Short mmCIF file of C-alpha atoms in Angstrom, two decimals:
data_model
loop_
_atom_site.label_atom_id
_atom_site.label_comp_id
_atom_site.label_asym_id
_atom_site.label_seq_id
_atom_site.Cartn_x
_atom_site.Cartn_y
_atom_site.Cartn_z
CA MET A 1 -0.94 5.45 -23.74
CA GLY A 2 -2.53 8.78 -23.17
CA VAL A 3 -1.61 12.22 -24.24
CA ASP A 4 -2.36 15.21 -22.09
CA ALA A 5 -5.18 17.02 -23.84
CA LYS A 6 -3.91 20.50 -23.20
CA LYS A 7 -0.19 20.24 -23.57
CA GLY A 8 0.19 17.18 -25.73
CA GLU A 9 2.63 15.68 -23.24
CA PRO A 10 2.81 11.90 -23.19
CA VAL A 11 1.49 10.50 -19.95
CA ARG A 12 1.90 6.81 -19.39
CA LEU A 13 2.03 5.85 -15.76
CA TRP A 14 1.64 2.18 -16.23
CA CYS A 15 3.82 -0.65 -17.45
CA LYS A 16 2.83 -2.79 -20.36
CA GLY A 17 1.90 -6.35 -19.63
CA ALA A 18 0.82 -9.23 -21.81
CA ILE A 19 -1.72 -11.80 -20.75
CA LEU A 20 -0.21 -15.21 -21.32
CA GLY A 21 -3.09 -17.32 -20.18
CA TYR A 22 -4.23 -18.99 -17.02
CA LYS A 23 -2.25 -20.78 -14.42
CA ARG A 24 -2.22 -24.30 -15.66
CA ALA A 25 -0.60 -27.66 -15.97
CA LYS A 26 -0.74 -29.58 -19.20
CA LYS A 27 -4.41 -30.33 -19.22
CA ASN A 28 -5.88 -28.56 -16.21
CA GLN A 29 -6.10 -24.84 -15.79
CA THR A 30 -6.94 -22.62 -12.86
CA ASN A 31 -9.01 -19.79 -14.27
CA ASN A 32 -8.97 -17.59 -11.22
CA THR A 33 -5.23 -16.97 -11.62
CA SER A 34 -3.77 -15.50 -14.80
CA LEU A 35 -0.20 -15.30 -15.91
CA ILE A 36 1.12 -11.91 -16.93
CA LYS A 37 4.35 -11.06 -18.71
CA ILE A 38 5.45 -7.56 -17.77
CA ASP A 39 7.53 -5.80 -20.41
CA GLY A 40 11.16 -5.57 -19.48
CA VAL A 41 10.94 -7.90 -16.52
CA ASN A 42 12.96 -10.98 -17.33
CA GLU A 43 14.20 -12.27 -13.99
CA ARG A 44 12.43 -13.43 -10.89
CA SER A 45 14.54 -11.01 -8.83
CA ALA A 46 13.08 -8.07 -10.74
CA VAL A 47 9.50 -9.04 -9.93
CA ASP A 48 9.67 -7.86 -6.32
CA PHE A 49 8.96 -4.27 -7.36
CA TYR A 50 5.70 -5.26 -9.02
CA LEU A 51 4.25 -7.38 -6.25
CA GLY A 52 0.94 -5.98 -5.13
CA LYS A 53 0.64 -3.54 -7.99
CA ARG A 54 -2.81 -3.10 -9.45
CA LEU A 55 -3.59 -4.44 -12.88
CA ALA A 56 -6.20 -3.24 -15.31
CA TYR A 57 -7.56 -5.24 -18.19
CA ILE A 58 -9.36 -2.79 -20.44
CA TYR A 59 -11.78 -3.79 -23.10
CA LYS A 60 -14.50 -2.24 -25.21
CA ALA A 61 -18.14 -3.11 -25.28
CA LYS A 62 -21.04 -1.96 -27.41
CA ARG A 63 -23.24 -0.66 -24.63
CA GLU A 64 -22.27 2.52 -22.85
CA VAL A 65 -22.02 2.26 -19.10
CA ASP A 66 -21.37 5.35 -16.96
CA GLY A 67 -20.73 7.40 -20.05
CA THR A 68 -18.13 5.22 -21.70
CA ARG A 69 -17.82 2.10 -23.80
CA PHE A 70 -14.54 1.15 -22.13
CA ARG A 71 -14.68 -1.31 -19.30
CA VAL A 72 -12.09 -2.51 -16.83
CA ILE A 73 -11.41 -5.63 -14.88
CA TRP A 74 -9.15 -4.77 -11.96
CA GLY A 75 -6.64 -7.17 -10.50
CA LYS A 76 -3.42 -7.45 -8.56
CA VAL A 77 0.00 -8.92 -9.07
CA CYS A 78 0.18 -11.77 -6.58
CA ARG A 79 3.48 -13.52 -6.86
CA PRO A 80 6.19 -14.49 -9.31
CA HIS A 81 5.71 -17.42 -11.61
CA GLY A 82 8.84 -19.27 -12.58
CA ASN A 83 12.27 -17.78 -13.00
CA SER A 84 11.87 -15.54 -16.01
CA GLY A 85 9.88 -12.65 -14.65
CA VAL A 86 6.39 -13.91 -15.39
CA VAL A 87 3.92 -13.02 -12.72
CA ARG A 88 0.72 -14.51 -11.34
CA ALA A 89 -2.25 -12.25 -11.03
CA LYS A 90 -5.73 -12.44 -9.64
CA PHE A 91 -8.54 -10.33 -10.93
CA ARG A 92 -11.83 -9.40 -9.35
CA LYS A 93 -13.53 -11.36 -12.03
CA ASN A 94 -11.60 -13.99 -13.91
CA LEU A 95 -10.18 -12.75 -17.17
CA PRO A 96 -12.14 -13.84 -20.21
CA PRO A 97 -10.35 -16.33 -22.46
CA LYS A 98 -10.38 -13.92 -25.37
CA SER A 99 -8.01 -11.72 -23.40
CA ILE A 100 -5.16 -14.18 -23.88
CA GLY A 101 -2.43 -12.43 -25.78
CA GLY A 102 -3.97 -9.11 -24.94
CA ARG A 103 -2.66 -6.08 -23.13
CA VAL A 104 -2.92 -5.47 -19.41
CA ARG A 105 -1.85 -2.27 -17.67
CA VAL A 106 0.42 -2.70 -14.70
CA MET A 107 -0.16 0.41 -12.63
CA LEU A 108 2.56 1.82 -10.44
CA TYR A 109 0.37 1.92 -7.35
CA PRO A 110 0.18 0.87 -4.50
CA SER A 111 3.66 2.26 -4.37
CA ARG A 112 6.24 1.15 -1.84
CA ILE A 113 9.14 3.40 -2.86
CA PHE B 1 7.62 -35.86 4.84
CA VAL B 2 10.02 -34.60 2.22
CA SER B 3 13.66 -34.98 3.11
CA ARG B 4 15.27 -31.59 3.10
CA SER B 5 18.82 -32.79 3.01
CA LYS B 6 20.69 -32.02 -0.17
CA LYS B 7 23.27 -34.48 -1.40
CA CYS B 8 26.39 -33.19 -3.05
CA SER B 9 26.43 -34.82 -6.49
CA ARG B 10 30.18 -35.23 -6.40
CA THR B 11 30.97 -36.60 -2.98
CA GLY B 12 27.59 -37.87 -1.87
CA ALA B 13 27.87 -35.90 1.35
CA SER B 14 24.52 -34.61 2.50
CA THR B 15 23.77 -31.28 4.13
CA MET B 16 20.56 -30.46 5.90
CA ARG B 17 18.84 -27.43 4.49
CA SER B 18 16.92 -25.36 6.97
CA PRO B 19 13.18 -25.50 6.41
CA ALA B 20 11.47 -22.72 4.49
CA SER B 21 9.79 -21.54 7.65
CA LEU B 22 13.14 -20.36 8.94
CA THR B 23 14.73 -18.90 5.84
CA ASN B 24 11.90 -17.66 3.63
CA PRO B 25 11.00 -14.11 4.63
CA ARG B 26 7.44 -14.90 3.69
CA TYR B 27 7.12 -17.04 6.78
CA ARG B 28 8.14 -14.24 9.09
CA ARG B 29 7.46 -15.30 12.62
CA TYR B 30 6.41 -12.76 15.11
CA ASN B 31 7.64 -13.09 18.63
CA VAL B 32 4.83 -14.98 20.19
CA THR B 33 5.61 -14.23 23.77
CA LYS B 34 5.79 -10.45 23.47
CA ALA B 35 3.43 -7.59 22.83
CA GLY B 36 0.72 -9.34 20.84
CA ALA B 37 -0.11 -11.95 23.45
CA ARG B 38 -3.24 -11.43 25.42
CA PRO B 39 -2.41 -10.86 29.08
CA LYS B 40 -2.39 -14.05 31.05
CA ALA B 41 -4.65 -14.27 34.05
CA ALA B 42 -2.48 -13.71 37.08
CA LYS B 43 -1.72 -17.02 38.74
CA PRO B 44 -2.49 -17.08 42.39
CA GLU B 45 0.72 -17.22 44.35
CA ALA B 46 1.71 -20.77 45.16
CA PRO B 47 1.72 -21.24 48.87
CA GLY B 48 5.18 -21.62 50.32
CA PRO B 49 6.30 -24.10 52.92
CA VAL B 50 4.31 -23.93 56.12
CA THR B 51 5.69 -24.26 59.57
CA LYS B 52 3.41 -26.38 61.67
CA THR B 53 3.52 -26.94 65.36
CA ILE B 54 3.06 -30.48 66.43
CA GLY B 55 2.38 -31.88 69.79
CA GLY B 56 4.19 -34.52 71.69
CA PRO B 57 7.22 -34.01 73.85
CA LYS B 58 9.68 -35.82 71.66
CA ASN B 59 8.63 -34.57 68.23
CA GLY B 60 10.65 -31.41 68.04
CA GLY B 61 7.73 -29.02 68.40
CA LYS B 62 7.78 -27.68 64.84
CA ARG B 63 7.95 -29.09 61.43
CA VAL B 64 8.30 -27.41 58.09
CA VAL B 65 5.79 -28.88 55.74
CA GLU B 66 5.94 -28.44 51.99
CA PRO B 67 2.55 -27.96 50.40
CA LYS B 68 1.20 -30.95 48.53
CA GLY B 69 1.27 -30.74 44.76
CA PRO B 70 -1.90 -30.17 42.76
CA LYS B 71 -4.28 -33.12 42.69
CA PHE B 72 -4.95 -32.61 39.02
CA TYR B 73 -2.51 -32.29 36.18
CA PRO B 74 -3.95 -31.52 32.75
CA ALA B 75 -3.31 -34.23 30.20
CA ASP B 76 -2.24 -31.74 27.48
CA ASP B 77 0.23 -28.89 27.67
CA GLU B 78 -1.04 -25.56 28.80
CA LYS B 79 -2.31 -23.54 25.84
CA LYS B 80 -0.37 -20.44 24.90
CA PRO B 81 -2.43 -17.34 24.24
CA LYS B 82 -2.91 -16.77 20.54
CA PHE B 83 -0.81 -14.05 19.02
CA VAL B 84 -3.09 -11.33 17.68
CA ARG B 85 -1.05 -9.25 15.29
CA THR B 86 -3.60 -6.47 15.06
CA LYS B 87 -3.42 -5.99 18.82
CA ALA B 88 0.37 -5.87 18.84
CA LYS B 89 1.89 -2.63 20.03
CA GLU B 90 3.17 -1.60 16.61
CA TYR B 91 -0.38 -1.52 15.28
CA THR B 92 -2.31 -0.06 18.16
CA SER B 93 0.02 2.75 19.09
CA SER B 94 -0.72 4.86 16.03
CA LYS B 95 -3.95 4.62 14.07
CA VAL B 96 -2.52 6.45 11.10
CA ALA B 97 -0.52 5.01 8.21
CA LYS B 98 3.18 4.95 8.91
CA LEU B 99 5.00 7.42 6.72
CA ARG B 100 7.54 5.81 4.42
CA GLY B 101 11.14 6.63 5.26
CA SER B 102 11.65 8.13 1.83
CA ILE B 103 8.97 10.77 2.41
CA THR B 104 10.08 13.75 4.48
CA PRO B 105 8.76 17.33 4.45
CA GLY B 106 9.97 18.94 1.28
CA THR B 107 10.32 15.75 -0.73
CA VAL B 108 9.24 15.99 -4.33
CA LEU B 109 6.63 13.32 -4.99
CA ILE B 110 5.27 11.94 -8.24
CA LEU B 111 1.51 11.50 -8.22
CA LEU B 112 0.52 8.20 -9.77
CA SER B 113 -3.20 8.47 -10.06
CA GLY B 114 -6.06 10.88 -10.11
CA ARG B 115 -6.53 14.12 -11.92
CA PHE B 116 -2.93 15.20 -11.51
CA ARG B 117 -1.26 11.94 -12.40
CA GLY B 118 2.33 12.30 -13.43
CA LYS B 119 2.72 15.68 -11.76
CA ARG B 120 5.64 16.32 -9.49
CA VAL B 121 4.58 17.98 -6.27
CA VAL B 122 6.12 19.10 -3.01
CA PHE B 123 5.22 17.19 0.13
CA LEU B 124 4.38 19.43 3.08
CA LYS B 125 3.21 17.27 5.94
CA GLN B 126 1.23 14.21 6.92
CA LEU B 127 -2.23 15.03 8.22
CA GLU B 128 -2.82 13.74 11.71
CA LYS B 129 -6.24 12.22 11.56
CA SER B 130 -6.29 10.49 8.21
CA GLY B 131 -2.62 9.93 7.54
CA LEU B 132 -2.95 11.43 4.07
CA LEU B 133 -0.15 13.55 2.71
CA LEU B 134 -0.60 17.28 2.24
CA VAL B 135 0.99 18.36 -1.03
CA THR B 136 1.16 21.44 -3.18
CA GLY B 137 2.32 21.95 -6.79
CA PRO B 138 3.03 24.77 -6.09
CA PHE B 139 -0.05 25.89 -7.96
CA LYS B 140 1.82 28.50 -9.98
CA VAL B 141 4.28 25.98 -11.23
CA ASN B 142 2.16 23.01 -12.23
CA GLY B 143 -1.44 23.70 -11.35
CA VAL B 144 -1.66 21.34 -8.40
CA PRO B 145 -3.32 23.07 -5.45
CA LEU B 146 -2.98 22.27 -1.78
CA ARG B 147 -4.28 18.77 -1.81
CA ARG B 148 -4.41 15.52 0.09
CA VAL B 149 -2.94 12.40 -1.37
CA ASN B 150 -2.62 8.85 -0.20
CA GLN B 151 0.90 7.55 0.34
CA ALA B 152 0.25 4.48 -1.77
CA TYR B 153 -0.43 6.59 -4.85
CA VAL B 154 2.85 8.43 -4.72
CA ILE B 155 6.46 7.78 -5.65
CA ALA B 156 8.97 9.60 -3.49
CA THR B 157 11.94 11.03 -5.34
CA SER B 158 15.24 11.91 -3.78
CA THR B 159 14.80 15.59 -4.65
CA LYS B 160 14.10 17.71 -1.61
CA VAL B 161 12.89 21.27 -1.23
CA ASP B 162 13.55 23.23 1.91
CA VAL B 163 10.14 23.87 3.50
CA SER B 164 11.34 25.07 6.88
CA SER B 165 10.17 28.57 5.94
CA LEU B 166 6.58 27.38 6.16
CA GLY B 167 6.87 26.41 9.81
CA THR B 168 3.65 27.26 11.62
CA ASP B 169 1.64 27.99 8.47
CA LEU B 170 1.00 24.31 7.96
CA ALA B 171 -0.75 23.94 11.28
CA ALA B 172 -3.85 25.55 9.78
CA PHE B 173 -4.32 22.64 7.41
CA ASP B 174 -5.94 19.51 8.67
CA ASP B 175 -8.53 17.02 7.47
CA ALA B 176 -11.42 19.27 8.42
CA TYR B 177 -10.06 21.95 6.07
CA PHE B 178 -10.33 19.55 3.15
CA ALA B 179 -13.58 17.91 4.14
CA ARG B 180 -16.18 17.94 1.39
CA GLU B 181 -18.93 20.45 1.96
CA LYS B 182 -22.33 18.91 2.55
CA SER B 183 -24.56 20.13 -0.26
CA LYS B 184 -28.14 21.02 0.45
CA SER B 185 -29.92 17.89 -0.71
CA SER B 186 -33.44 18.14 -2.04
CA LYS B 187 -35.48 15.30 -0.63
CA LYS B 188 -37.96 14.86 -3.46
CA PRO B 189 -36.53 13.15 -6.50
CA GLY B 190 -39.06 14.85 -8.79
CA GLU B 191 -38.09 18.26 -7.57
CA GLU B 192 -34.48 17.58 -8.34
CA PHE B 193 -35.35 16.71 -11.87
CA PHE B 194 -37.01 20.01 -12.56
CA GLN B 195 -34.37 22.14 -10.90
CA GLU B 196 -31.89 23.83 -13.10
CA LYS B 197 -28.49 22.30 -13.05
CA ALA B 198 -26.54 23.78 -10.15
CA GLU B 199 -23.84 26.13 -11.22
CA LYS B 200 -20.31 25.09 -10.51
CA ALA B 201 -19.47 26.55 -7.14
CA PRO B 202 -16.78 29.22 -7.31
CA ILE B 203 -13.53 28.37 -5.58
CA ASP B 204 -13.55 29.40 -1.97
CA PRO B 205 -11.50 32.61 -1.73
CA LYS B 206 -10.06 31.31 1.54
CA ARG B 207 -8.49 28.45 -0.37
CA VAL B 208 -7.08 30.81 -2.94
CA ALA B 209 -5.58 32.99 -0.23
CA ASP B 210 -4.09 30.02 1.59
CA GLN B 211 -2.64 28.68 -1.63
CA LYS B 212 -1.02 32.01 -2.41
CA ARG B 213 0.38 32.28 1.09
CA ILE B 214 2.06 28.90 0.95
CA ASP B 215 3.27 29.25 -2.61
CA ASP B 216 4.75 32.68 -2.03
CA LYS B 217 6.95 31.12 0.61
CA LEU B 218 7.92 28.17 -1.52
CA MET B 219 8.63 29.96 -4.80
CA PRO B 220 11.86 31.70 -3.71
CA VAL B 221 13.20 28.38 -2.41
CA ILE B 222 12.34 26.68 -5.69
CA SER B 223 13.76 29.46 -7.82
CA THR B 224 17.15 29.23 -6.16
CA LYS B 225 17.74 25.62 -7.12
CA ALA B 226 18.75 25.17 -10.74
CA ASN B 227 16.11 23.57 -12.99
CA LEU B 228 13.81 22.77 -10.08
CA LYS B 229 10.98 24.90 -11.44
CA GLU B 230 11.17 23.18 -14.83
CA TYR B 231 11.39 19.83 -13.08
CA LEU B 232 8.23 20.48 -11.11
CA SER B 233 6.31 21.74 -14.12
CA ALA B 234 7.21 18.72 -16.23
CA ARG B 235 5.17 15.55 -15.95
CA PHE B 236 6.56 12.15 -15.24
CA SER B 237 5.87 9.60 -17.92
CA LEU B 238 7.11 6.19 -18.93
CA SER B 239 8.38 5.59 -22.41
CA LYS B 240 9.39 2.58 -24.43
CA GLY B 241 12.17 0.48 -23.05
CA GLN B 242 12.11 2.00 -19.60
CA ARG B 243 12.19 -0.45 -16.75
CA VAL B 244 10.54 0.95 -13.65
CA HIS B 245 12.00 -1.67 -11.37
CA ASP B 246 15.50 -0.50 -12.31
CA MET B 247 14.78 3.18 -11.92
CA LYS B 248 16.20 5.19 -9.10
CA PHE B 249 13.79 7.93 -8.15
#
């Protein structure tokens, strides 16, 4: 959640998402697909808006790269998962296991409205 | 093969469910025989019946002879030309992104990304060559200059501003106007290192003049509508508990 430096206005143009884990059955998991729970999305019918939206998993590292210690793994919402609004996502690089339970930003682009 | 008939638990009567390929919009089928098909090689016209003259006094003189059928019939069915969606008419007719129905000249758009994210801007026109949208703050109102923006990074609201007063002014703006200027590049990497850092180039006065010209025409239109100026100067932001998928823009 950012705040505009000059005016102090809140600017959040992304939805909050939680990383639930990888697509999996009981004892096998598919690491290239993660499951994301988007805040406020509790039905499969509501997921249609978010399909295709870009996802950003942001994490910090010790070494500065390109002037910042923050790093991103970009991904996309692929399809719904189940009936309760959970969503499957694929990232450019698979999400690291320590991200489970962590925050992912669901951007509002590419926009279709 | 999975049986797709569903049995009613009460009566035991079974109903066939149509396969997913017919009902699920994901398996949209495109009309195979129409625009996307590669043109078939023209078949040579099949020869019609031939009238032949035959000799002999009692044979009637002429006979109509049907041509013999082909000597060879292929064992498999004739192959249909593959449907190439990218060659279909709807894709080749215009090379530029199709403008969403919700975006018309004068629509207020919300920018989703980039330096001006969250700002509400006025849409002016779609540029011909690149398909990008030409928008303006107006600059006086929210600091967004005449700028290009990709449709995908924009939410169209239902608020509209009357931009008919701009008319021919917009014709001056095209992709070449916004093209990045090619900076004089120094070939030697060592030389670059020792050069002083280039000063930030001052804003082209032509741009300033164009901006003023457009904005001066838009401002009276914006001032007439109640709260529109405040609306355009405020930023869009999400807050706790808001569900974007339920929002009406």
